[in-house]
Short mmCIF file of C-alpha atoms in Angstrom, two decimals:
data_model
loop_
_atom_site.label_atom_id
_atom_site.label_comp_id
_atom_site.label_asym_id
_atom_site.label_seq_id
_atom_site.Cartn_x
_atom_site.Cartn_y
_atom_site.Cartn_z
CA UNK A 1 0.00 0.00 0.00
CA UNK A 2 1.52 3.50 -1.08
CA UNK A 3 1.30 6.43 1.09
CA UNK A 4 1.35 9.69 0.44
CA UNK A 5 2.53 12.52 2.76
CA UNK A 6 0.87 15.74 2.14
CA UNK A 7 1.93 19.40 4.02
CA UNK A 8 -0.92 22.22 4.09
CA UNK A 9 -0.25 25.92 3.18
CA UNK A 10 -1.00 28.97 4.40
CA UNK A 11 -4.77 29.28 6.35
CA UNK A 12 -4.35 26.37 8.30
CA UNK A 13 -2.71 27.93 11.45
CA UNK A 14 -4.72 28.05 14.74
CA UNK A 15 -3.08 29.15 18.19
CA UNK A 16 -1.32 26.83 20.48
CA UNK A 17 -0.17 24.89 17.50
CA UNK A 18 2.75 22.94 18.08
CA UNK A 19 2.75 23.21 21.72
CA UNK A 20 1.83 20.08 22.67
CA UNK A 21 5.46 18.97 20.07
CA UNK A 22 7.35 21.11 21.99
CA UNK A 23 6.51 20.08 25.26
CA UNK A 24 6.35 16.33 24.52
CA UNK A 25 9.63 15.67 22.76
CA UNK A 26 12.63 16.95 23.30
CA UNK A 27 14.02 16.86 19.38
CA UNK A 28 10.75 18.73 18.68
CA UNK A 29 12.08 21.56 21.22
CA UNK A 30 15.10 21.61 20.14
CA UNK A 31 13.91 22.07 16.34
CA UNK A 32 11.42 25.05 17.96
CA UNK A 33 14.41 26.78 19.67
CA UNK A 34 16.65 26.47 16.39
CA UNK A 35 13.77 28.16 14.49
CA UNK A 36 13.71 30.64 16.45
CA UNK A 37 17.57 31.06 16.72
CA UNK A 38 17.19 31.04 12.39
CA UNK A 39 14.23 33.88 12.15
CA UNK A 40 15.72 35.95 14.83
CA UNK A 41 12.61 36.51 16.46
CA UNK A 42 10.59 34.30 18.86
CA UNK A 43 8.14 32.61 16.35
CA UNK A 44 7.17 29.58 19.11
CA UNK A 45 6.04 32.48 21.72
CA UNK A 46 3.52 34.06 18.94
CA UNK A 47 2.53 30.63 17.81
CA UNK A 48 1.74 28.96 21.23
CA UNK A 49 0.71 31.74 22.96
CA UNK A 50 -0.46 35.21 20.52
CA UNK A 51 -3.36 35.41 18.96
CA UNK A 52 -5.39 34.91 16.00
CA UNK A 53 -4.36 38.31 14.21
CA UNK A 54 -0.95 38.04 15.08
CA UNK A 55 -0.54 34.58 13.12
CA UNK A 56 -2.33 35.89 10.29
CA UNK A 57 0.68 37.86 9.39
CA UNK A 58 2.71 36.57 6.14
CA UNK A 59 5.90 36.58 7.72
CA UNK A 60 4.41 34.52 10.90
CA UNK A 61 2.25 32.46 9.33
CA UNK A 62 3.84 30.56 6.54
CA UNK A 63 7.10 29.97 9.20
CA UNK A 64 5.00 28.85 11.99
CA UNK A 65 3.31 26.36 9.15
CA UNK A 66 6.49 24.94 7.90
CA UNK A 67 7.67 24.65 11.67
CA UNK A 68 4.56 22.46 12.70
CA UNK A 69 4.77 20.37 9.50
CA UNK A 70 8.18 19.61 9.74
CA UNK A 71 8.63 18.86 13.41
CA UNK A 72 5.70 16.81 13.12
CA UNK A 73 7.16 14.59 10.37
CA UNK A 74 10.60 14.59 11.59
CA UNK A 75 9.64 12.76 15.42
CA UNK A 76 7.21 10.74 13.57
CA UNK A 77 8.28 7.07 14.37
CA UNK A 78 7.08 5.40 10.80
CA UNK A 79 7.36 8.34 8.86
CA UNK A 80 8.02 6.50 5.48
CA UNK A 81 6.62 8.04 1.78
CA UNK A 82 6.85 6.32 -1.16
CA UNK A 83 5.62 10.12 -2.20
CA UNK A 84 4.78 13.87 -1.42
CA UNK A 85 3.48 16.61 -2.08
CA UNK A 86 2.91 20.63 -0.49
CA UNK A 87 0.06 22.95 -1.33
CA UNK A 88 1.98 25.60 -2.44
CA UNK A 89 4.33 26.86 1.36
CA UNK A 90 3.56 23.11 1.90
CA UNK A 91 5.87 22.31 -1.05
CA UNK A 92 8.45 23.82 0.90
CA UNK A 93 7.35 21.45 4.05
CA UNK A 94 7.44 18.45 1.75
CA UNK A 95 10.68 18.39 0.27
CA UNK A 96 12.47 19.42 3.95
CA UNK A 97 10.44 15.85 5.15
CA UNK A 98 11.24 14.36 1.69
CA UNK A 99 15.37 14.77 2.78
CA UNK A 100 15.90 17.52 -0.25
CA UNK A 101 16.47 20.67 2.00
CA UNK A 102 17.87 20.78 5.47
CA UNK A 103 15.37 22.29 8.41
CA UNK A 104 17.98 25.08 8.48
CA UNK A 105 17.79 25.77 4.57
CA UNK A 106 14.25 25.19 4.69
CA UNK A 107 13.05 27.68 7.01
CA UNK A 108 15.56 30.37 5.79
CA UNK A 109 13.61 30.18 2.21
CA UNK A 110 10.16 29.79 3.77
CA UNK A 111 11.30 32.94 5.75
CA UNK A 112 12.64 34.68 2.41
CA UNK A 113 9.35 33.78 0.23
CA UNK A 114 7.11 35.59 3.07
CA UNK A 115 9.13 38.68 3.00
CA UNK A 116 9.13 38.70 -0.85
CA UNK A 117 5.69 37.71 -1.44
CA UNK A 118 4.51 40.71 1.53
CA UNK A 119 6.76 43.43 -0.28
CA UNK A 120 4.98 42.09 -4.04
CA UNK A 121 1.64 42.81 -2.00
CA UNK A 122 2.40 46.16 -1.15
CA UNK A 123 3.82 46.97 -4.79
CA UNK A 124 -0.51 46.68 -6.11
CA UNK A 125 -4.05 46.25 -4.25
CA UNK A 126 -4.70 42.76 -4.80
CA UNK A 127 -6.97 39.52 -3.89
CA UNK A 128 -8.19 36.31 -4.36
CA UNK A 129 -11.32 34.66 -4.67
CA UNK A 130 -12.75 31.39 -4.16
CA UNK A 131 -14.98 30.00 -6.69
CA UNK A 132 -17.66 27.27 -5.19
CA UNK A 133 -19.52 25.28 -8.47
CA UNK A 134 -18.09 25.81 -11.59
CA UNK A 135 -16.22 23.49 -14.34
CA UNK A 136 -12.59 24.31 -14.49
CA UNK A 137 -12.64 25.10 -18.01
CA UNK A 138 -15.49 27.82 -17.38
CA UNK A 139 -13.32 29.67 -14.72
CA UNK A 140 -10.40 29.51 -17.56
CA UNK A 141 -12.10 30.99 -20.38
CA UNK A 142 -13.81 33.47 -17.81
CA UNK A 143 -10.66 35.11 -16.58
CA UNK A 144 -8.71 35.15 -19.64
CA UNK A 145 -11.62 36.77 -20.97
CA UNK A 146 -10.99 39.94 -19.04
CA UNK A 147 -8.17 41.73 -20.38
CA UNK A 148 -8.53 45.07 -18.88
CA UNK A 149 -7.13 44.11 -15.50
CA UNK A 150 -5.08 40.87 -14.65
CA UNK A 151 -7.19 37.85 -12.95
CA UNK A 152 -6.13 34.14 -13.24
CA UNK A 153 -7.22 30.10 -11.72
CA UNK A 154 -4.59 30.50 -8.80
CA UNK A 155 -5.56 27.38 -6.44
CA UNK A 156 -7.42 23.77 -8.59
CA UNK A 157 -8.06 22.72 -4.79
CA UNK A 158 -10.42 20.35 -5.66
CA UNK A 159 -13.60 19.45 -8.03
CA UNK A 160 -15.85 22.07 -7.99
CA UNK A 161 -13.35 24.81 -5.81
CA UNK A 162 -11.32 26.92 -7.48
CA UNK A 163 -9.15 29.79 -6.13
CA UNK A 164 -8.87 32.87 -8.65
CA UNK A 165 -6.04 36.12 -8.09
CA UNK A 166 -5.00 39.32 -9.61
CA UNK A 167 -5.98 42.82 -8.75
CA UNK A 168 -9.02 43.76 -6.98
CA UNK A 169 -11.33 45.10 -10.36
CA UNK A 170 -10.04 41.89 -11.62
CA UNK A 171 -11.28 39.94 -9.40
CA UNK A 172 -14.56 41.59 -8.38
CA UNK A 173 -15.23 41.76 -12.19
CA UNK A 174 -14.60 38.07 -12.66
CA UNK A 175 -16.98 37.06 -9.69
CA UNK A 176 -19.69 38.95 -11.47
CA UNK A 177 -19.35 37.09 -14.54
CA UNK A 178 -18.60 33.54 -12.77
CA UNK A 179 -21.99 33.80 -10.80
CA UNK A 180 -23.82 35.27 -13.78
CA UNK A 181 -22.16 31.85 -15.65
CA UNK A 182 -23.39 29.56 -12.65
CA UNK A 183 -21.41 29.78 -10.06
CA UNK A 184 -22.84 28.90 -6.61
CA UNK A 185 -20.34 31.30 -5.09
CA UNK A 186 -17.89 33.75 -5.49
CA UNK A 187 -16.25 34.58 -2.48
CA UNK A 188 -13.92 37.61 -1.64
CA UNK A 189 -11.23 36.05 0.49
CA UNK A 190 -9.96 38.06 3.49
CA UNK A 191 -5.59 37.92 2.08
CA UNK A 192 -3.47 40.28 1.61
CA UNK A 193 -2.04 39.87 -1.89
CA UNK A 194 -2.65 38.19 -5.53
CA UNK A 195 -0.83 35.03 -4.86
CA UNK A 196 0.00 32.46 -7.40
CA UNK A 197 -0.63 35.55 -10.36
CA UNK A 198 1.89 37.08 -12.15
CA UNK A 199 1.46 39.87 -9.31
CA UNK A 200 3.81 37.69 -7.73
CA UNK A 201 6.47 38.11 -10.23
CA UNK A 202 8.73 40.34 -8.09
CA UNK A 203 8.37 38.11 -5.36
CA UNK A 204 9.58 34.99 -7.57
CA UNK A 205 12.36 36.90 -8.80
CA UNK A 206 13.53 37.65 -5.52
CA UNK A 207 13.00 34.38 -4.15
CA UNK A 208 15.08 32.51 -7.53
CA UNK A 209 18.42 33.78 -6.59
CA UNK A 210 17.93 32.09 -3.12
CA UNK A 211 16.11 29.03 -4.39
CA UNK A 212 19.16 28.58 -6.71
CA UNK A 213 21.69 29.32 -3.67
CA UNK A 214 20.32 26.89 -1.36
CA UNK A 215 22.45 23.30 -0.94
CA UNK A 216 19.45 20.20 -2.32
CA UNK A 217 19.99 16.75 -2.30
CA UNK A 218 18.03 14.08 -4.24
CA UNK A 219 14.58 13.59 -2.50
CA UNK A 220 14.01 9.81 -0.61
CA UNK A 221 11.04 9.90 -2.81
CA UNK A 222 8.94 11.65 -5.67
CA UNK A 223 7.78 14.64 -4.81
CA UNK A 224 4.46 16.13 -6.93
CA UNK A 225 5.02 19.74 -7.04
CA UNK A 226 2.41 22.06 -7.56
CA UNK A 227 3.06 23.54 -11.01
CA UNK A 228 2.82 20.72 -12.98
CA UNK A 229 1.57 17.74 -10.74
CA UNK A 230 3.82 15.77 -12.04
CA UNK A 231 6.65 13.79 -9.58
CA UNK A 232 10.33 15.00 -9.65
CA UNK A 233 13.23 13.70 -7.69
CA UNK A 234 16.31 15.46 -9.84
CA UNK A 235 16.93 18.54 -8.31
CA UNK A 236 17.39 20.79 -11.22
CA UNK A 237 13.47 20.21 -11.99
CA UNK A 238 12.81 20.66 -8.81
CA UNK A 239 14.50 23.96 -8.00
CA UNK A 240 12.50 25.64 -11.44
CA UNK A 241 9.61 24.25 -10.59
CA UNK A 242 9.65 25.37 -7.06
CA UNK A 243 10.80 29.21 -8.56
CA UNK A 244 7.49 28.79 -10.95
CA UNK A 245 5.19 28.28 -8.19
CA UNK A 246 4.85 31.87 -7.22
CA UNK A 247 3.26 33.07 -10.26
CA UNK A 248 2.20 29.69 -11.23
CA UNK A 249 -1.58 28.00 -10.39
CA UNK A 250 -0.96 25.32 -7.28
CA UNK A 251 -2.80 22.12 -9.03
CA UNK A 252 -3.75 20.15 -6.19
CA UNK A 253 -6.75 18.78 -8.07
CA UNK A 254 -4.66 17.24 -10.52
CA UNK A 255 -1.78 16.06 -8.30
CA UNK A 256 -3.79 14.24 -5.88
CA UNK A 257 -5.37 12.64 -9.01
CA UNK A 258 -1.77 11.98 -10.19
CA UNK A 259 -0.84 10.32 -7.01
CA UNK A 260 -3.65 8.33 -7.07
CA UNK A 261 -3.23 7.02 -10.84
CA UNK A 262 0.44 6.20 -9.16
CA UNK A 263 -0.76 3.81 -6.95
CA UNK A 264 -0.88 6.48 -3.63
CA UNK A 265 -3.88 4.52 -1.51
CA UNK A 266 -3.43 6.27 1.36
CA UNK A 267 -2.92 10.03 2.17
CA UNK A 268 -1.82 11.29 5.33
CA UNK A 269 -1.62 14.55 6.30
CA UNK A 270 1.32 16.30 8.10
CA UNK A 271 0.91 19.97 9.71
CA UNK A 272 -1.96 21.81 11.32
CA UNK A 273 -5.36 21.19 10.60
CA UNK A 274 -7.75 19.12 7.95
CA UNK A 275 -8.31 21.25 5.11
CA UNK A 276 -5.82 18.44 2.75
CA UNK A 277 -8.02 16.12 4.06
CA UNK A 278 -11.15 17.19 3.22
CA UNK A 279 -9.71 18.11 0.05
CA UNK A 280 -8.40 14.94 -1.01
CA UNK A 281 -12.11 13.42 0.17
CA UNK A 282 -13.45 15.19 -2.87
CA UNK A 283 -11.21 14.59 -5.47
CA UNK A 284 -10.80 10.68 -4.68
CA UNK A 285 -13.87 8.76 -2.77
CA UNK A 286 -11.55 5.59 -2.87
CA UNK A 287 -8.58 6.68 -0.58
CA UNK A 288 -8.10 6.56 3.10
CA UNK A 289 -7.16 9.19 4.45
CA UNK A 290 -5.34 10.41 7.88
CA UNK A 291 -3.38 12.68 9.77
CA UNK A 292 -0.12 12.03 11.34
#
């Protein structure tokens, strides 16, 4: 039986998470207190103890994620993929647990890609939307339709749920026409930028030169990365596709699918929360599904 490991992005942080890690194991602390040491702030104090505003913030949030996820995978006793995969900062999480990046190296680009990706936010207003009930290929020919302003498919979460992003007319003009085309929703989400749009552009281009700087080793297994959903282990393919993501769509739809077709059978997720989960419930009724 296959198993896939799978590492959730940004929006599934709650507070107190990783507490009960750092006060149960002793590696887990010391990974906590080497985090900190790396960020040069005291991330573990905001993420067991502040609250729900203060973790919403970029350069918090997608740290303390990557933090959880990791230390969670890395004192689990039968931790052993035969594949994994990220939604989009959870790519990041994957290959660290996959053996390509080192925690250190890890959390030094997670920490890079939310100061990048912040700045890119402040450059142009921008947001996202999340689009409940309509075919894929409707949202597609919807988007590219509007030419005026810049709005693209950002997140294929699952069947049914996809994520759009560019600048705010973009968007609020493209939820107009999506639930005048049939959409059961079109929902204004409450972020702070266009992510996965080419909004994002001077955010990737920051983050390349580091992404290309950074010491990776071959993966233990396949990892599915988000741009293509396709599984790479050389590290080459995996450093561009990983540079791509940022202004790239995250196709979780079609990697889970992937995995699946690749004889993944079960899919257990590693970091805070369910969302995966419940993802992964709707795009394949067959697999079992867990969290570590």
């Amino acid at each position: 039986m296959k198993r896939a490991y799978i590492f959730p992005g940004q929006g599934s942080q709650f507070k107190g998470m990783g507490l009960d890690l750092y006060q149960s194991s002793d590696s887990a602390k010391a990974l906590f207190e080497k985090a900190n040491e790396i960020l040069g702030f005291d991330i573990t104090k905001i993420m067991f103890e502040g609250t729900d505003e203060e973790l919403k913030q970029t350069n918090v949030t997608q740290p303390a994620i990557f933090i959880h996820s990791v230390i969670l995978a890395k004192i689990s006793t039968d931790f052993a993929p035969n594949m994994v995969a990220g939604h989009s900062l959870g790519e990041f999480s994957a290959l660290v647990a996959a053996g390509a990046l080192s925690f250190e190296d890890g959390l030094a680009l997670v920490a890079k890609r939310a100061d990048a990706m912040q700045k890119a936010c402040e450059i142009r207003p921008s947001t996202m939307a999340a689009i409940l009930g309509l075919a894929d290929n409707i949202i597609e020919e919807v988007c590219a339709g509007i030419t005026d302003e810049i709005v693209v498919p950002a997140n294929y979460n699952c069947p049914g749920q996809v994520v759009i992003s560019g600048t705010i007319e973009g968007v609020e003009k493209a939820c107009e026409l999506l639930k005048a085309a049939g959409a059961k929703r079109a929902l204004i989400l409450p972020v702070g930028g266009a992510f996965h749009s080419p909004l994002m552009e001077p955010a990737r281009e920051e983050l390349a030169s580091a992404i290309h700087a950074a010491e990776f080793q071959a993966p233990i297994c396949a990892i599915y990365q988000n741009v293509n959903a396709k599984p790479a282990t050389e590290i080459s393919v995996i450093k561009t596709n990983l540079i791509s993501q940022l202004t790239a769509p995250v196709r979780w739809t079609q990697s889970v699918e992937q995995m699946v077709v690749d004889g993944a059978e079960t899919f257990i997720e590693c970091g805070p929360g369910k969302v995966l989960q419940g993802l992964v419930k709707k795009i394949s009724s067959q697999a079992e599904i867990k969290s570590i």
